[in-house]
Short mmCIF file of C-alpha atoms in Angstrom, two decimals:
data_model
loop_
_atom_site.label_atom_id
_atom_site.label_comp_id
_atom_site.label_asym_id
_atom_site.label_seq_id
_atom_site.Cartn_x
_atom_site.Cartn_y
_atom_site.Cartn_z
CA UNK A 1 124.62 -254.85 169.38
CA UNK A 2 123.91 -253.13 172.37
CA UNK A 3 125.76 -252.26 175.61
CA UNK A 4 126.60 -249.55 177.72
CA UNK A 5 128.28 -246.83 176.23
CA UNK A 6 130.36 -243.66 178.96
CA UNK A 7 132.53 -240.58 177.34
CA UNK A 8 133.94 -237.14 178.25
CA UNK A 9 131.59 -235.08 177.62
CA UNK A 10 131.51 -230.86 177.94
CA UNK A 11 130.05 -228.75 180.27
CA UNK A 12 130.56 -225.08 180.28
CA UNK A 13 133.54 -223.58 180.40
CA UNK A 14 136.00 -225.44 182.63
CA UNK A 15 134.47 -228.02 183.62
CA UNK A 16 134.13 -231.96 181.74
CA UNK A 17 132.07 -235.17 182.91
CA UNK A 18 132.54 -238.64 182.16
CA UNK A 19 128.52 -239.52 181.41
CA UNK A 20 126.68 -242.27 180.32
CA UNK A 21 126.19 -241.97 176.46
CA UNK A 22 124.19 -244.02 174.50
CA UNK A 23 125.90 -246.79 172.57
CA UNK A 24 126.45 -245.82 168.82
CA UNK A 25 124.45 -247.20 165.95
CA UNK A 26 125.49 -247.64 163.02
CA UNK A 27 123.52 -244.50 161.58
CA UNK A 28 123.25 -240.30 160.35
CA UNK A 29 120.43 -238.65 161.82
CA UNK A 30 117.32 -241.08 160.72
CA UNK A 31 119.47 -242.65 157.86
CA UNK A 32 121.37 -246.30 157.63
CA UNK A 33 125.32 -245.21 157.65
CA UNK A 34 125.83 -249.18 156.48
CA UNK A 35 129.46 -247.47 155.14
CA UNK A 36 130.20 -247.03 158.89
CA UNK A 37 131.85 -249.24 161.56
CA UNK A 38 131.52 -249.18 165.28
CA UNK A 39 134.85 -249.46 167.14
CA UNK A 40 135.30 -250.40 171.11
CA UNK A 41 138.36 -247.84 171.54
CA UNK A 42 141.24 -248.42 172.17
CA UNK A 43 143.36 -245.36 172.72
CA UNK A 44 141.70 -241.74 172.01
CA UNK A 45 144.19 -238.34 173.45
CA UNK A 46 143.45 -235.28 174.79
CA UNK A 47 144.68 -232.55 172.58
CA UNK A 48 145.48 -228.84 172.43
CA UNK A 49 142.14 -228.14 170.07
CA UNK A 50 139.63 -229.80 173.17
CA UNK A 51 141.25 -227.63 175.57
CA UNK A 52 140.61 -224.24 173.49
CA UNK A 53 136.52 -225.61 173.92
CA UNK A 54 136.53 -226.45 177.28
CA UNK A 55 138.55 -222.78 178.26
CA UNK A 56 135.96 -221.38 177.25
CA UNK A 57 137.60 -220.55 173.99
CA UNK A 58 134.80 -221.03 170.83
CA UNK A 59 131.19 -221.43 170.49
CA UNK A 60 131.34 -224.68 171.70
CA UNK A 61 126.93 -226.53 173.37
CA UNK A 62 127.65 -227.82 176.51
CA UNK A 63 126.65 -231.22 176.38
CA UNK A 64 129.79 -231.91 173.56
CA UNK A 65 131.10 -234.95 173.22
CA UNK A 66 134.26 -234.24 173.02
CA UNK A 67 137.60 -236.31 171.57
CA UNK A 68 139.51 -236.18 168.23
CA UNK A 69 142.06 -238.83 168.25
CA UNK A 70 140.72 -242.43 168.39
CA UNK A 71 141.97 -245.51 167.91
CA UNK A 72 140.21 -248.45 167.72
CA UNK A 73 139.54 -251.92 167.05
CA UNK A 74 136.66 -252.61 164.62
CA UNK A 75 133.45 -254.91 166.31
CA UNK A 76 130.67 -254.53 163.46
CA UNK A 77 130.84 -253.14 160.55
CA UNK A 78 127.81 -252.36 158.24
CA UNK A 79 127.12 -253.66 155.56
CA UNK A 80 128.76 -252.03 152.84
CA UNK A 81 131.76 -252.17 154.98
CA UNK A 82 134.09 -254.05 151.90
CA UNK A 83 138.29 -253.89 153.19
CA UNK A 84 137.90 -253.69 157.02
CA UNK A 85 137.22 -256.87 159.02
CA UNK A 86 135.94 -257.30 162.97
CA UNK A 87 138.68 -257.35 164.81
CA UNK A 88 141.06 -255.23 162.96
CA UNK A 89 143.09 -252.63 164.84
CA UNK A 90 142.76 -248.99 162.83
CA UNK A 91 143.90 -245.30 163.32
CA UNK A 92 141.00 -242.85 162.64
CA UNK A 93 142.58 -239.33 161.22
CA UNK A 94 140.46 -236.92 162.94
CA UNK A 95 139.53 -235.49 159.20
CA UNK A 96 135.99 -237.71 158.81
CA UNK A 97 136.03 -237.57 154.82
CA UNK A 98 133.24 -238.99 152.13
CA UNK A 99 136.00 -240.11 149.65
CA UNK A 100 134.12 -238.95 146.99
CA UNK A 101 133.29 -235.64 146.65
CA UNK A 102 136.54 -233.35 144.43
CA UNK A 103 138.70 -232.16 147.55
CA UNK A 104 138.74 -235.94 149.01
CA UNK A 105 139.71 -237.62 145.08
CA UNK A 106 142.47 -234.85 145.60
CA UNK A 107 143.60 -235.45 148.27
CA UNK A 108 142.05 -232.93 150.40
CA UNK A 109 140.83 -234.56 152.99
CA UNK A 110 140.10 -232.31 155.53
CA UNK A 111 138.30 -230.26 153.62
CA UNK A 112 135.41 -232.94 152.47
CA UNK A 113 132.22 -231.60 150.86
CA UNK A 114 129.58 -233.64 152.24
CA UNK A 115 130.51 -234.21 155.71
CA UNK A 116 129.57 -230.87 157.69
CA UNK A 117 126.50 -227.98 156.00
CA UNK A 118 128.38 -225.62 157.66
CA UNK A 119 131.56 -225.29 155.41
CA UNK A 120 134.08 -227.81 154.42
CA UNK A 121 136.11 -230.16 156.16
CA UNK A 122 134.43 -232.38 160.04
CA UNK A 123 135.82 -233.47 162.57
CA UNK A 124 134.08 -235.95 165.80
CA UNK A 125 133.96 -234.19 169.53
CA UNK A 126 134.24 -230.95 167.45
CA UNK A 127 132.94 -227.33 167.63
CA UNK A 128 131.12 -226.27 164.21
CA UNK A 129 132.57 -229.55 163.02
CA UNK A 130 129.51 -230.91 161.73
CA UNK A 131 128.22 -232.14 164.76
CA UNK A 132 130.17 -235.37 165.05
CA UNK A 133 130.22 -237.43 167.84
CA UNK A 134 133.74 -237.59 169.54
CA UNK A 135 135.68 -240.45 170.32
CA UNK A 136 136.48 -239.89 174.00
CA UNK A 137 134.59 -242.85 174.60
CA UNK A 138 134.08 -246.36 175.21
CA UNK A 139 132.48 -246.97 171.70
CA UNK A 140 132.38 -244.50 168.84
CA UNK A 141 130.71 -244.85 164.88
CA UNK A 142 133.55 -244.06 162.12
CA UNK A 143 131.80 -243.12 159.12
CA UNK A 144 132.94 -244.61 155.51
CA UNK A 145 135.29 -246.90 157.51
CA UNK A 146 136.86 -248.45 153.90
CA UNK A 147 138.37 -244.87 153.01
CA UNK A 148 138.66 -243.36 156.35
CA UNK A 149 140.21 -246.36 158.31
CA UNK A 150 144.51 -247.05 158.49
CA UNK A 151 144.02 -250.79 159.31
CA UNK A 152 147.43 -251.86 161.17
CA UNK A 153 148.90 -254.68 159.57
CA UNK A 154 149.91 -257.00 162.51
CA UNK A 155 147.14 -256.59 166.07
CA UNK A 156 150.99 -257.98 168.96
CA UNK A 157 153.02 -255.29 166.85
CA UNK A 158 150.53 -252.76 167.48
CA UNK A 159 149.72 -253.26 170.86
CA UNK A 160 152.81 -253.01 171.43
CA UNK A 161 153.54 -250.10 169.91
CA UNK A 162 150.05 -248.31 170.93
CA UNK A 163 151.41 -245.79 172.71
CA UNK A 164 152.70 -244.43 169.42
CA UNK A 165 150.35 -245.12 166.87
CA UNK A 166 147.70 -243.12 168.61
CA UNK A 167 149.39 -240.29 167.58
CA UNK A 168 148.83 -240.76 163.94
CA UNK A 169 145.05 -239.80 164.72
CA UNK A 170 145.95 -236.37 164.91
CA UNK A 171 149.18 -234.87 166.33
CA UNK A 172 152.41 -236.95 164.73
CA UNK A 173 150.85 -236.41 161.25
CA UNK A 174 150.00 -232.43 161.93
CA UNK A 175 153.27 -231.81 163.44
CA UNK A 176 154.55 -233.55 160.27
CA UNK A 177 152.35 -231.49 158.16
CA UNK A 178 153.04 -228.42 159.79
CA UNK A 179 157.22 -229.02 158.60
CA UNK A 180 156.48 -230.77 155.13
CA UNK A 181 154.82 -227.20 154.72
CA UNK A 182 157.21 -224.78 155.77
CA UNK A 183 159.83 -226.39 153.23
CA UNK A 184 161.92 -228.62 156.24
CA UNK A 185 164.49 -230.45 154.42
CA UNK A 186 168.19 -232.20 155.37
CA UNK A 187 169.80 -229.25 156.22
CA UNK A 188 167.59 -226.94 157.23
CA UNK A 189 167.11 -224.76 159.62
CA UNK A 190 164.14 -224.64 161.71
CA UNK A 191 161.85 -222.58 164.10
CA UNK A 192 158.66 -223.89 166.38
CA UNK A 193 157.05 -222.50 167.96
CA UNK A 194 155.43 -224.14 171.12
CA UNK A 195 156.18 -226.91 173.02
CA UNK A 196 153.40 -227.93 173.47
CA UNK A 197 152.92 -231.87 172.38
CA UNK A 198 151.68 -230.64 168.41
CA UNK A 199 154.63 -228.87 169.03
CA UNK A 200 157.16 -231.44 169.61
CA UNK A 201 155.94 -233.55 167.62
CA UNK A 202 157.31 -230.61 165.08
CA UNK A 203 160.02 -231.30 166.26
CA UNK A 204 160.36 -234.91 166.10
CA UNK A 205 159.50 -234.43 162.67
CA UNK A 206 161.90 -231.88 161.50
CA UNK A 207 164.53 -234.45 162.61
CA UNK A 208 163.00 -237.09 160.62
CA UNK A 209 162.83 -234.91 158.15
CA UNK A 210 166.63 -234.20 158.24
CA UNK A 211 166.67 -230.52 159.98
CA UNK A 212 170.34 -230.06 160.82
CA UNK A 213 169.35 -227.82 163.54
CA UNK A 214 166.04 -227.98 165.23
CA UNK A 215 164.41 -224.79 168.08
CA UNK A 216 161.29 -224.52 169.56
CA UNK A 217 160.35 -221.66 171.78
CA UNK A 218 157.79 -221.70 174.50
CA UNK A 219 156.63 -219.91 178.16
CA UNK A 220 157.06 -222.92 180.05
CA UNK A 221 159.86 -224.41 181.43
CA UNK A 222 158.98 -228.00 182.00
CA UNK A 223 157.57 -228.17 178.03
CA UNK A 224 161.49 -226.73 176.92
CA UNK A 225 162.75 -229.38 178.90
CA UNK A 226 160.66 -231.53 176.92
CA UNK A 227 162.34 -230.74 173.96
CA UNK A 228 165.68 -230.53 175.16
CA UNK A 229 165.36 -233.99 176.13
CA UNK A 230 165.28 -234.91 172.64
CA UNK A 231 168.08 -232.73 171.00
CA UNK A 232 166.29 -229.23 170.67
CA UNK A 233 167.89 -226.44 170.70
CA UNK A 234 165.26 -223.82 173.14
CA UNK A 235 164.41 -220.35 173.83
CA UNK A 236 162.49 -219.79 176.95
CA UNK A 237 160.17 -216.22 175.53
CA UNK A 238 160.03 -215.35 178.98
CA UNK A 239 163.14 -213.08 178.25
CA UNK A 240 163.34 -209.81 176.85
CA UNK A 241 165.62 -210.41 174.68
CA UNK A 242 164.74 -210.08 170.89
CA UNK A 243 164.52 -212.93 169.21
CA UNK A 244 166.86 -212.82 165.96
CA UNK A 245 169.38 -212.02 168.71
CA UNK A 246 168.58 -215.44 170.61
CA UNK A 247 168.94 -217.13 167.64
CA UNK A 248 172.02 -215.70 166.82
CA UNK A 249 173.03 -216.91 169.78
CA UNK A 250 172.55 -220.66 168.78
CA UNK A 251 173.02 -220.80 164.97
CA UNK A 252 175.76 -217.69 163.84
CA UNK A 253 172.45 -215.83 162.07
CA UNK A 254 169.12 -214.21 162.79
CA UNK A 255 167.22 -215.74 160.79
CA UNK A 256 165.56 -219.59 159.82
CA UNK A 257 165.19 -221.48 156.95
CA UNK A 258 161.90 -222.79 158.28
CA UNK A 259 159.13 -221.74 161.22
CA UNK A 260 156.04 -223.85 162.00
CA UNK A 261 153.49 -222.01 164.06
CA UNK A 262 151.97 -224.85 166.59
CA UNK A 263 150.59 -222.23 169.34
CA UNK A 264 147.21 -220.84 168.17
CA UNK A 265 145.77 -218.41 168.64
CA UNK A 266 145.65 -217.98 172.30
CA UNK A 267 149.31 -216.73 171.78
CA UNK A 268 150.73 -214.54 174.12
CA UNK A 269 153.30 -211.19 174.08
CA UNK A 270 156.87 -212.58 174.48
CA UNK A 271 159.37 -211.72 177.70
CA UNK A 272 158.24 -209.76 180.80
CA UNK A 273 154.82 -209.05 179.15
CA UNK A 274 153.94 -212.74 178.05
CA UNK A 275 150.59 -212.94 180.47
CA UNK A 276 149.28 -210.55 177.91
CA UNK A 277 147.31 -212.07 175.39
CA UNK A 278 148.55 -211.51 171.21
CA UNK A 279 146.89 -213.79 168.71
CA UNK A 280 149.33 -212.65 165.60
CA UNK A 281 151.96 -212.63 167.94
CA UNK A 282 153.57 -215.67 166.62
CA UNK A 283 152.69 -214.83 162.70
CA UNK A 284 154.61 -211.56 163.34
CA UNK A 285 157.37 -213.25 164.84
CA UNK A 286 157.57 -215.86 162.11
CA UNK A 287 157.40 -213.64 159.15
CA UNK A 288 160.44 -211.50 161.25
CA UNK A 289 162.73 -214.28 162.15
CA UNK A 290 162.43 -216.49 158.68
CA UNK A 291 164.24 -216.32 155.87
CA UNK A 292 163.74 -213.95 152.62
CA UNK A 293 162.06 -216.96 150.39
CA UNK A 294 161.76 -218.97 153.33
CA UNK A 295 158.05 -220.66 154.30
CA UNK A 296 156.32 -220.79 156.96
CA UNK A 297 153.61 -224.10 158.31
CA UNK A 298 150.69 -222.92 160.66
CA UNK A 299 149.36 -226.48 161.79
CA UNK A 300 148.52 -223.41 164.79
CA UNK A 301 144.20 -223.56 165.55
CA UNK A 302 142.74 -220.06 164.28
CA UNK A 303 139.67 -219.37 164.91
CA UNK A 304 136.98 -217.69 163.00
CA UNK A 305 135.06 -217.29 166.39
CA UNK A 306 136.43 -215.87 169.63
CA UNK A 307 134.44 -215.54 172.42
CA UNK A 308 137.43 -215.42 175.24
CA UNK A 309 139.76 -213.05 172.66
CA UNK A 310 140.43 -209.76 174.19
CA UNK A 311 139.53 -207.25 171.96
CA UNK A 312 136.54 -207.35 169.61
CA UNK A 313 138.22 -207.73 166.49
CA UNK A 314 139.99 -210.57 168.09
CA UNK A 315 136.60 -212.29 168.64
CA UNK A 316 135.44 -212.38 165.12
CA UNK A 317 139.10 -213.54 164.48
CA UNK A 318 140.44 -210.78 162.81
CA UNK A 319 144.80 -210.55 163.73
CA UNK A 320 146.79 -207.14 163.96
CA UNK A 321 149.34 -209.44 161.32
CA UNK A 322 152.29 -207.74 159.87
CA UNK A 323 151.24 -209.06 156.55
CA UNK A 324 153.23 -206.22 154.65
CA UNK A 325 156.11 -207.82 156.18
CA UNK A 326 155.48 -211.46 154.61
CA UNK A 327 154.84 -209.59 151.62
CA UNK A 328 158.22 -208.12 151.35
CA UNK A 329 160.17 -211.61 152.30
CA UNK A 330 158.85 -213.08 149.30
CA UNK A 331 157.31 -215.30 151.99
CA UNK A 332 155.07 -218.56 151.52
CA UNK A 333 152.11 -219.22 154.70
CA UNK A 334 149.69 -222.47 154.48
CA UNK A 335 147.22 -222.64 156.89
CA UNK A 336 144.29 -224.87 157.88
CA UNK A 337 144.29 -229.05 159.43
CA UNK A 338 145.99 -232.03 158.12
CA UNK A 339 145.76 -234.16 155.92
CA UNK A 340 146.57 -236.15 158.29
CA UNK A 341 145.19 -239.49 155.57
CA UNK A 342 148.63 -238.08 153.83
CA UNK A 343 150.77 -239.01 155.89
CA UNK A 344 149.39 -241.42 158.21
CA UNK A 345 150.99 -244.40 156.79
CA UNK A 346 154.33 -243.98 156.45
CA UNK A 347 154.26 -242.21 159.75
CA UNK A 348 152.91 -245.50 160.33
CA UNK A 349 156.48 -247.52 159.67
CA UNK A 350 158.09 -244.98 160.84
CA UNK A 351 156.90 -246.04 164.23
CA UNK A 352 157.36 -249.67 163.34
CA UNK A 353 160.17 -249.70 162.31
CA UNK A 354 161.40 -247.81 164.73
CA UNK A 355 162.69 -244.82 162.98
CA UNK A 356 161.53 -242.23 165.52
CA UNK A 357 159.94 -243.07 169.10
CA UNK A 358 157.16 -240.17 169.43
CA UNK A 359 156.06 -241.16 172.28
CA UNK A 360 158.38 -240.39 174.07
CA UNK A 361 159.39 -236.61 172.62
CA UNK A 362 156.11 -235.99 173.28
CA UNK A 363 156.19 -237.70 176.97
CA UNK A 364 152.98 -239.74 176.60
CA UNK A 365 150.90 -240.80 179.96
CA UNK A 366 148.26 -243.09 180.05
CA UNK A 367 145.10 -242.79 182.34
CA UNK A 368 141.70 -243.86 182.67
CA UNK A 369 137.91 -242.60 181.19
CA UNK A 370 137.60 -241.37 184.83
CA UNK A 371 140.75 -239.73 185.17
CA UNK A 372 140.42 -237.84 182.17
CA UNK A 373 138.39 -234.27 184.23
CA UNK A 374 142.07 -234.05 186.01
CA UNK A 375 143.77 -234.63 182.73
CA UNK A 376 142.43 -231.89 181.82
CA UNK A 377 143.08 -229.91 184.33
CA UNK A 378 146.59 -231.48 184.49
CA UNK A 379 147.31 -230.26 180.54
CA UNK A 380 146.29 -226.85 180.99
CA UNK A 381 148.36 -226.27 183.86
CA UNK A 382 150.92 -226.69 181.36
CA UNK A 383 152.38 -230.32 182.53
CA UNK A 384 154.47 -231.56 180.21
CA UNK A 385 152.26 -234.48 178.86
CA UNK A 386 150.71 -236.11 176.10
CA UNK A 387 147.07 -237.46 177.87
CA UNK A 388 145.88 -240.70 176.52
CA UNK A 389 143.02 -241.89 177.57
CA UNK A 390 143.03 -245.58 177.69
CA UNK A 391 138.45 -246.87 178.08
CA UNK A 392 138.71 -250.14 178.77
CA UNK A 393 142.01 -251.00 180.16
CA UNK A 394 143.16 -252.48 177.16
CA UNK A 395 147.13 -250.82 177.79
CA UNK A 396 147.28 -251.71 181.24
CA UNK A 397 146.24 -255.71 180.89
#
């Protein structure tokens, strides 16, 4: 099979373009990839992690094809693919995993040992994650297809729910993982830092898990409005009021049971000085407002190299955490990427049986491939939307 292909390509800080690309092949470098498939991309989403690269806050090289949130239709299978068929509609975990190494066998598919020569773990279209071609394209190759892909059981039902199901590749499991690792459960009080798409997905996940009160903090009024639209309490962190005081006004208590950092390393100080970047401020706030013995989930991205950081220490991932406070309060911290395969089947079921309206929670907006550069610009401007790219007009049809 040989056809045209186009995709979103990082050109340098602040600049992405839609360019013609080679049609994907069932190959890894100079060897064949008979365990892989080629997908016609039905939906592919713009992620906040992509935005870090596009802002120039990573060492991503120009020419990188972006995109790690992929849902597609199988159009070609390698010889060794047994359980996925041409015509299947599938969700692609952003983690690339071999299914064979020790970590994969333990369920830690986010730190597979065989798919990235530089470090454990790989992802499509992302800096330092193995050099895999991204999926903000018309067609993409997916390796280890039998292991990685989540097949939707009914095509028509899947297409009817595609705006929700597209979020299974990353942000819905990532937000859910943040809540699970923070210990969210029935009756919990939960603080979510950040009302971007991952924070909103975490807030919706906390409600799915039975939290009694979900509080979302941000500095963007539109994003806080979006959090309130599905029942969350909010903290406007542009105020100078100490966070424990704001929590007490809502809960009658100054601490929460569980906390989730959905901001990451581009965090800013709260209060009148909110334009000042301070990458450890969310982590320190979490220790301040989480009860003794509580847990903190950290799905927000932290990097080893940040060329755009304001301090020399932060440029190398060294942050000024009040770790002694976390130690004194016996906090548990859980970091790292989400192992999507641990959750995506259950969350698919929650969508298909209408236990959650995740697309509404994160305010999905569908755009064309040619509109992707504007989508990146709007997202960088702070709009309260999750941009979903429809490369072939499949959703519009």
